[in-house]
mmCIF file of N, CA and C in Angstrom:
data_model
loop_
_atom_site.group_PDB
_atom_site.id
_atom_site.type_symbol
_atom_site.label_atom_id
_atom_site.label_comp_id
_atom_site.label_asym_id
_atom_site.label_seq_id
_atom_site.Cartn_x
_atom_site.Cartn_y
_atom_site.Cartn_z
ATOM 1 N N UNK A 238 0.842 -1.173 0.000
ATOM 2 C CA UNK A 238 0.000 0.000 0.000
ATOM 3 C C UNK A 238 0.894 1.245 0.000
ATOM 4 N N UNK A 239 0.413 2.271 -0.583
ATOM 5 C CA UNK A 239 1.151 3.523 -0.695
ATOM 6 C C UNK A 239 1.444 4.106 0.698
ATOM 7 N N UNK A 240 2.688 4.518 0.922
ATOM 8 C CA UNK A 240 3.094 5.092 2.214
ATOM 9 C C UNK A 240 2.282 6.325 2.583
ATOM 10 N N UNK A 241 1.938 7.132 1.590
ATOM 11 C CA UNK A 241 1.159 8.345 1.850
ATOM 12 C C UNK A 241 -0.225 8.005 2.380
ATOM 13 N N UNK A 242 -0.833 6.969 1.816
ATOM 14 C CA UNK A 242 -2.166 6.534 2.271
ATOM 15 C C UNK A 242 -2.072 5.995 3.700
ATOM 16 N N UNK A 243 -1.054 5.187 3.968
ATOM 17 C CA UNK A 243 -0.868 4.649 5.320
ATOM 18 C C UNK A 243 -0.648 5.768 6.335
ATOM 19 N N UNK A 244 0.112 6.773 5.945
ATOM 20 C CA UNK A 244 0.364 7.917 6.825
ATOM 21 C C UNK A 244 -0.933 8.668 7.123
ATOM 22 N N UNK A 245 -1.755 8.873 6.091
ATOM 23 C CA UNK A 245 -3.031 9.568 6.251
ATOM 24 C C UNK A 245 -3.950 8.792 7.189
ATOM 25 N N UNK A 246 -4.011 7.477 7.002
ATOM 26 C CA UNK A 246 -4.855 6.646 7.870
ATOM 27 C C UNK A 246 -4.364 6.684 9.308
ATOM 28 N N UNK A 247 -3.063 6.650 9.486
ATOM 29 C CA UNK A 247 -2.485 6.706 10.823
ATOM 30 C C UNK A 247 -2.822 8.038 11.497
ATOM 31 N N UNK A 248 -2.759 9.125 10.745
ATOM 32 C CA UNK A 248 -3.098 10.436 11.286
ATOM 33 C C UNK A 248 -4.573 10.505 11.679
ATOM 34 N N UNK A 249 -5.445 9.899 10.877
ATOM 35 C CA UNK A 249 -6.873 9.887 11.215
ATOM 36 C C UNK A 249 -7.135 9.078 12.486
ATOM 37 N N UNK A 250 -6.460 7.947 12.625
ATOM 38 C CA UNK A 250 -6.609 7.143 13.841
ATOM 39 C C UNK A 250 -6.144 7.951 15.044
ATOM 40 N N UNK A 251 -5.014 8.634 14.914
ATOM 41 C CA UNK A 251 -4.512 9.475 16.014
ATOM 42 C C UNK A 251 -5.480 10.607 16.332
ATOM 43 N N UNK A 252 -6.132 11.151 15.310
ATOM 44 C CA UNK A 252 -7.126 12.217 15.504
ATOM 45 C C UNK A 252 -8.318 11.705 16.317
ATOM 46 N N UNK A 253 -8.780 10.497 15.984
ATOM 47 C CA UNK A 253 -9.905 9.909 16.718
ATOM 48 C C UNK A 253 -9.499 9.637 18.166
ATOM 49 N N UNK A 254 -8.315 9.080 18.367
ATOM 50 C CA UNK A 254 -7.832 8.803 19.727
ATOM 51 C C UNK A 254 -7.769 10.100 20.537
ATOM 52 N N UNK A 255 -7.206 11.148 19.953
ATOM 53 C CA UNK A 255 -7.091 12.430 20.656
ATOM 54 C C UNK A 255 -8.467 13.016 20.966
ATOM 55 N N UNK A 256 -9.391 12.908 20.021
ATOM 56 C CA UNK A 256 -10.741 13.442 20.242
ATOM 57 C C UNK A 256 -11.451 12.698 21.365
ATOM 58 N N UNK A 257 -11.268 11.390 21.414
ATOM 59 C CA UNK A 257 -11.896 10.602 22.483
ATOM 60 C C UNK A 257 -11.291 10.991 23.835
ATOM 61 N N UNK A 258 -9.981 11.103 23.887
ATOM 62 C CA UNK A 258 -9.311 11.456 25.151
ATOM 63 C C UNK A 258 -9.693 12.841 25.642
ATOM 64 N N UNK A 259 -9.953 13.770 24.716
ATOM 65 C CA UNK A 259 -10.271 15.153 25.078
ATOM 66 C C UNK A 259 -11.757 15.379 25.362
ATOM 67 N N UNK A 260 -12.562 14.341 25.251
ATOM 68 C CA UNK A 260 -14.010 14.503 25.379
ATOM 69 C C UNK A 260 -14.535 13.919 26.685
ATOM 70 N N UNK A 261 -15.544 14.580 27.236
ATOM 71 C CA UNK A 261 -16.243 14.042 28.402
ATOM 72 C C UNK A 261 -17.304 13.045 27.955
ATOM 73 N N UNK A 262 -17.823 13.238 26.727
ATOM 74 C CA UNK A 262 -18.851 12.369 26.171
ATOM 75 C C UNK A 262 -18.501 12.020 24.736
ATOM 76 N N UNK A 263 -18.665 10.741 24.404
ATOM 77 C CA UNK A 263 -18.503 10.282 23.029
ATOM 78 C C UNK A 263 -19.741 9.460 22.689
ATOM 79 N N UNK A 264 -20.431 9.868 21.614
ATOM 80 C CA UNK A 264 -21.667 9.195 21.216
ATOM 81 C C UNK A 264 -21.499 8.695 19.784
ATOM 82 N N UNK A 265 -21.729 7.408 19.583
ATOM 83 C CA UNK A 265 -21.740 6.840 18.234
ATOM 84 C C UNK A 265 -23.193 6.747 17.816
ATOM 85 N N UNK A 266 -23.523 7.342 16.670
ATOM 86 C CA UNK A 266 -24.914 7.337 16.227
ATOM 87 C C UNK A 266 -24.993 7.102 14.721
ATOM 88 N N UNK A 267 -26.087 6.540 14.310
ATOM 89 C CA UNK A 267 -26.318 6.309 12.885
ATOM 90 C C UNK A 267 -26.999 7.545 12.301
ATOM 91 N N UNK A 268 -26.507 7.996 11.173
ATOM 92 C CA UNK A 268 -27.072 9.203 10.567
ATOM 93 C C UNK A 268 -27.894 8.904 9.322
ATOM 94 N N UNK A 269 -28.095 7.651 9.015
ATOM 95 C CA UNK A 269 -28.887 7.269 7.847
ATOM 96 C C UNK A 269 -30.307 7.818 7.984
ATOM 97 N N UNK A 270 -30.806 8.406 6.912
ATOM 98 C CA UNK A 270 -32.154 8.957 6.918
ATOM 99 C C UNK A 270 -32.186 10.457 7.124
ATOM 100 N N UNK A 271 -31.082 11.033 7.590
ATOM 101 C CA UNK A 271 -31.030 12.485 7.753
ATOM 102 C C UNK A 271 -30.614 13.125 6.433
ATOM 103 N N UNK A 272 -31.235 14.239 6.114
ATOM 104 C CA UNK A 272 -30.859 14.969 4.911
ATOM 105 C C UNK A 272 -29.586 15.765 5.189
ATOM 106 N N UNK A 273 -28.971 16.259 4.144
ATOM 107 C CA UNK A 273 -27.773 17.087 4.305
ATOM 108 C C UNK A 273 -28.096 18.321 5.128
ATOM 109 N N UNK A 274 -29.252 18.900 4.896
ATOM 110 C CA UNK A 274 -29.659 20.085 5.655
ATOM 111 C C UNK A 274 -29.823 19.752 7.137
ATOM 112 N N UNK A 275 -30.408 18.603 7.437
ATOM 113 C CA UNK A 275 -30.587 18.198 8.828
ATOM 114 C C UNK A 275 -29.234 17.932 9.500
ATOM 115 N N UNK A 276 -28.314 17.289 8.766
ATOM 116 C CA UNK A 276 -26.982 17.048 9.314
ATOM 117 C C UNK A 276 -26.242 18.360 9.572
ATOM 118 N N UNK A 277 -26.367 19.290 8.646
ATOM 119 C CA UNK A 277 -25.736 20.597 8.808
ATOM 120 C C UNK A 277 -26.300 21.315 10.027
ATOM 121 N N UNK A 278 -27.616 21.261 10.189
ATOM 122 C CA UNK A 278 -28.270 21.891 11.341
ATOM 123 C C UNK A 278 -27.826 21.222 12.640
ATOM 124 N N UNK A 279 -27.717 19.896 12.629
ATOM 125 C CA UNK A 279 -27.270 19.163 13.815
ATOM 126 C C UNK A 279 -25.848 19.555 14.181
ATOM 127 N N UNK A 280 -24.966 19.630 13.196
ATOM 128 C CA UNK A 280 -23.582 20.036 13.465
ATOM 129 C C UNK A 280 -23.516 21.445 14.038
ATOM 130 N N UNK A 281 -24.333 22.332 13.484
ATOM 131 C CA UNK A 281 -24.362 23.724 13.950
ATOM 132 C C UNK A 281 -24.852 23.785 15.397
ATOM 133 N N UNK A 282 -25.889 23.022 15.710
ATOM 134 C CA UNK A 282 -26.428 23.001 17.070
ATOM 135 C C UNK A 282 -25.415 22.403 18.045
ATOM 136 N N UNK A 283 -24.743 21.344 17.625
ATOM 137 C CA UNK A 283 -23.727 20.733 18.482
ATOM 138 C C UNK A 283 -22.587 21.704 18.767
ATOM 139 N N UNK A 284 -22.234 22.485 17.774
ATOM 140 C CA UNK A 284 -21.140 23.449 17.942
ATOM 141 C C UNK A 284 -21.453 24.457 19.044
ATOM 142 N N UNK A 285 -22.731 24.847 19.168
ATOM 143 C CA UNK A 285 -23.110 25.805 20.207
ATOM 144 C C UNK A 285 -23.011 25.190 21.600
ATOM 145 N N UNK A 286 -23.032 23.861 21.689
ATOM 146 C CA UNK A 286 -22.899 23.195 22.985
ATOM 147 C C UNK A 286 -21.480 22.664 23.194
ATOM 148 N N UNK A 287 -20.510 23.249 22.460
ATOM 149 C CA UNK A 287 -19.102 22.887 22.590
ATOM 150 C C UNK A 287 -18.856 21.421 22.250
ATOM 151 N N UNK A 288 -19.556 20.952 21.206
ATOM 152 C CA UNK A 288 -19.429 19.571 20.743
ATOM 153 C C UNK A 288 -19.192 19.574 19.239
ATOM 154 N N UNK A 289 -18.651 18.463 18.746
ATOM 155 C CA UNK A 289 -18.454 18.318 17.309
ATOM 156 C C UNK A 289 -18.927 16.951 16.872
ATOM 157 N N UNK A 290 -19.261 16.854 15.586
ATOM 158 C CA UNK A 290 -19.659 15.576 15.012
ATOM 159 C C UNK A 290 -18.774 15.307 13.813
ATOM 160 N N UNK A 291 -18.286 14.081 13.705
ATOM 161 C CA UNK A 291 -17.426 13.711 12.590
ATOM 162 C C UNK A 291 -17.818 12.336 12.079
ATOM 163 N N UNK A 292 -17.526 12.108 10.812
ATOM 164 C CA UNK A 292 -17.772 10.810 10.194
ATOM 165 C C UNK A 292 -16.423 10.243 9.777
ATOM 166 N N UNK A 293 -16.130 9.041 10.262
ATOM 167 C CA UNK A 293 -14.895 8.335 9.931
ATOM 168 C C UNK A 293 -15.262 6.941 9.428
ATOM 169 N N UNK A 294 -14.344 6.334 8.711
ATOM 170 C CA UNK A 294 -14.536 4.945 8.314
ATOM 171 C C UNK A 294 -14.529 4.092 9.577
ATOM 172 N N UNK A 295 -15.433 3.119 9.633
ATOM 173 C CA UNK A 295 -15.543 2.264 10.812
ATOM 174 C C UNK A 295 -14.240 1.537 11.128
ATOM 175 N N UNK A 296 -13.501 1.135 10.104
ATOM 176 C CA UNK A 296 -12.242 0.428 10.350
ATOM 177 C C UNK A 296 -11.222 1.319 11.063
ATOM 178 N N UNK A 297 -11.206 2.605 10.720
ATOM 179 C CA UNK A 297 -10.279 3.519 11.385
ATOM 180 C C UNK A 297 -10.698 3.771 12.829
ATOM 181 N N UNK A 298 -11.997 3.884 13.067
ATOM 182 C CA UNK A 298 -12.498 4.059 14.437
ATOM 183 C C UNK A 298 -12.189 2.816 15.259
ATOM 184 N N UNK A 299 -12.353 1.643 14.647
ATOM 185 C CA UNK A 299 -12.071 0.395 15.353
ATOM 186 C C UNK A 299 -10.599 0.352 15.785
ATOM 187 N N UNK A 300 -9.701 0.777 14.917
ATOM 188 C CA UNK A 300 -8.276 0.828 15.278
ATOM 189 C C UNK A 300 -8.044 1.788 16.437
ATOM 190 N N UNK A 301 -8.702 2.930 16.395
ATOM 191 C CA UNK A 301 -8.528 3.937 17.452
ATOM 192 C C UNK A 301 -9.025 3.416 18.793
ATOM 193 N N UNK A 302 -10.212 2.830 18.818
ATOM 194 C CA UNK A 302 -10.749 2.356 20.102
ATOM 195 C C UNK A 302 -9.997 1.128 20.598
ATOM 196 N N UNK A 303 -9.444 0.335 19.679
ATOM 197 C CA UNK A 303 -8.604 -0.785 20.104
ATOM 198 C C UNK A 303 -7.366 -0.269 20.827
ATOM 199 N N UNK A 304 -6.788 0.834 20.329
ATOM 200 C CA UNK A 304 -5.634 1.441 20.982
ATOM 201 C C UNK A 304 -5.974 1.901 22.394
ATOM 202 N N UNK A 305 -7.240 2.257 22.620
ATOM 203 C CA UNK A 305 -7.692 2.745 23.930
ATOM 204 C C UNK A 305 -8.341 1.649 24.779
ATOM 205 N N UNK A 306 -8.311 0.413 24.282
ATOM 206 C CA UNK A 306 -8.933 -0.733 24.968
ATOM 207 C C UNK A 306 -10.417 -0.515 25.231
ATOM 208 N N UNK A 307 -11.116 0.013 24.223
ATOM 209 C CA UNK A 307 -12.560 0.214 24.292
ATOM 210 C C UNK A 307 -13.192 -0.742 23.293
ATOM 211 N N UNK A 308 -14.232 -1.440 23.709
ATOM 212 C CA UNK A 308 -14.896 -2.397 22.827
ATOM 213 C C UNK A 308 -16.175 -1.784 22.277
ATOM 214 N N UNK A 309 -16.191 -1.505 20.980
ATOM 215 C CA UNK A 309 -17.391 -0.981 20.324
ATOM 216 C C UNK A 309 -17.937 -1.962 19.298
ATOM 217 N N UNK A 310 -17.588 -3.235 19.428
ATOM 218 C CA UNK A 310 -18.117 -4.232 18.496
ATOM 219 C C UNK A 310 -19.635 -4.204 18.554
ATOM 220 N N UNK A 311 -20.252 -4.232 17.414
ATOM 221 C CA UNK A 311 -21.704 -4.160 17.342
ATOM 222 C C UNK A 311 -22.203 -2.745 17.103
ATOM 223 N N UNK A 312 -21.398 -1.765 17.427
ATOM 224 C CA UNK A 312 -21.781 -0.368 17.211
ATOM 225 C C UNK A 312 -21.175 0.208 15.941
ATOM 226 N N UNK A 313 -20.154 -0.437 15.418
ATOM 227 C CA UNK A 313 -19.448 0.086 14.259
ATOM 228 C C UNK A 313 -19.839 -0.663 12.992
ATOM 229 N N UNK A 314 -21.119 -0.628 12.698
ATOM 230 C CA UNK A 314 -21.639 -1.233 11.472
ATOM 231 C C UNK A 314 -22.535 -0.213 10.798
ATOM 232 N N UNK A 315 -22.394 -0.082 9.508
ATOM 233 C CA UNK A 315 -23.217 0.869 8.770
ATOM 234 C C UNK A 315 -22.672 2.273 8.874
ATOM 235 N N UNK A 316 -23.429 3.235 8.365
ATOM 236 C CA UNK A 316 -22.964 4.624 8.389
ATOM 237 C C UNK A 316 -23.131 5.238 9.784
ATOM 238 N N UNK A 317 -22.016 5.580 10.398
ATOM 239 C CA UNK A 317 -22.031 6.136 11.752
ATOM 240 C C UNK A 317 -21.373 7.499 11.786
ATOM 241 N N UNK A 318 -21.844 8.291 12.710
ATOM 242 C CA UNK A 318 -21.202 9.558 13.037
ATOM 243 C C UNK A 318 -20.802 9.473 14.506
ATOM 244 N N UNK A 319 -19.781 10.198 14.850
ATOM 245 C CA UNK A 319 -19.333 10.222 16.238
ATOM 246 C C UNK A 319 -19.414 11.653 16.738
ATOM 247 N N UNK A 320 -20.068 11.806 17.881
ATOM 248 C CA UNK A 320 -20.193 13.117 18.504
ATOM 249 C C UNK A 320 -19.230 13.162 19.681
ATOM 250 N N UNK A 321 -18.382 14.183 19.689
ATOM 251 C CA UNK A 321 -17.427 14.397 20.766
ATOM 252 C C UNK A 321 -17.869 15.634 21.526
ATOM 253 N N UNK A 322 -18.061 15.491 22.836
ATOM 254 C CA UNK A 322 -18.531 16.623 23.622
ATOM 255 C C UNK A 322 -17.645 16.925 24.808
ATOM 256 N N UNK A 323 -17.436 18.204 25.053
ATOM 257 C CA UNK A 323 -16.652 18.639 26.223
ATOM 258 C C UNK A 323 -17.493 18.559 27.492
ATOM 259 N N UNK A 324 -18.810 18.712 27.348
ATOM 260 C CA UNK A 324 -19.740 18.643 28.471
ATOM 261 C C UNK A 324 -20.301 17.222 28.526
ATOM 262 N N UNK A 325 -20.633 16.762 29.704
ATOM 263 C CA UNK A 325 -21.080 15.386 29.865
ATOM 264 C C UNK A 325 -22.447 15.124 29.235
ATOM 265 N N UNK A 326 -23.411 16.029 29.405
ATOM 266 C CA UNK A 326 -24.771 15.741 28.957
ATOM 267 C C UNK A 326 -25.247 16.550 27.737
ATOM 268 N N UNK A 327 -24.660 17.699 27.480
ATOM 269 C CA UNK A 327 -25.148 18.567 26.391
ATOM 270 C C UNK A 327 -25.221 17.884 25.032
ATOM 271 N N UNK A 328 -24.198 17.120 24.610
ATOM 272 C CA UNK A 328 -24.297 16.494 23.288
ATOM 273 C C UNK A 328 -25.466 15.500 23.199
ATOM 274 N N UNK A 329 -25.739 14.843 24.299
ATOM 275 C CA UNK A 329 -26.834 13.864 24.315
ATOM 276 C C UNK A 329 -28.178 14.586 24.185
ATOM 277 N N UNK A 330 -28.318 15.720 24.827
ATOM 278 C CA UNK A 330 -29.551 16.506 24.747
ATOM 279 C C UNK A 330 -29.813 16.978 23.327
ATOM 280 N N UNK A 331 -28.739 17.373 22.627
ATOM 281 C CA UNK A 331 -28.881 17.865 21.248
ATOM 282 C C UNK A 331 -29.341 16.731 20.379
#
């Protein structure tokens, strides 16, 4: 595999690990069925509560959580988004 691609994947895994470590709340959710406008509105609302939402390939997330000894088997199937929140409950309320 191309070294540049491997480097990019490694950086994304490190980004997920850092985001999980820096968050008080991490929520894995399925976004299937939401329109682009609804997703944009959700991201905007999350931003006001000091939270962010990102979409990563499940395989990269699996590598990141394996590095942190977190088991998300069963949750990483299909199209998922991950919400990272600095506050414990605000992202869940949104």
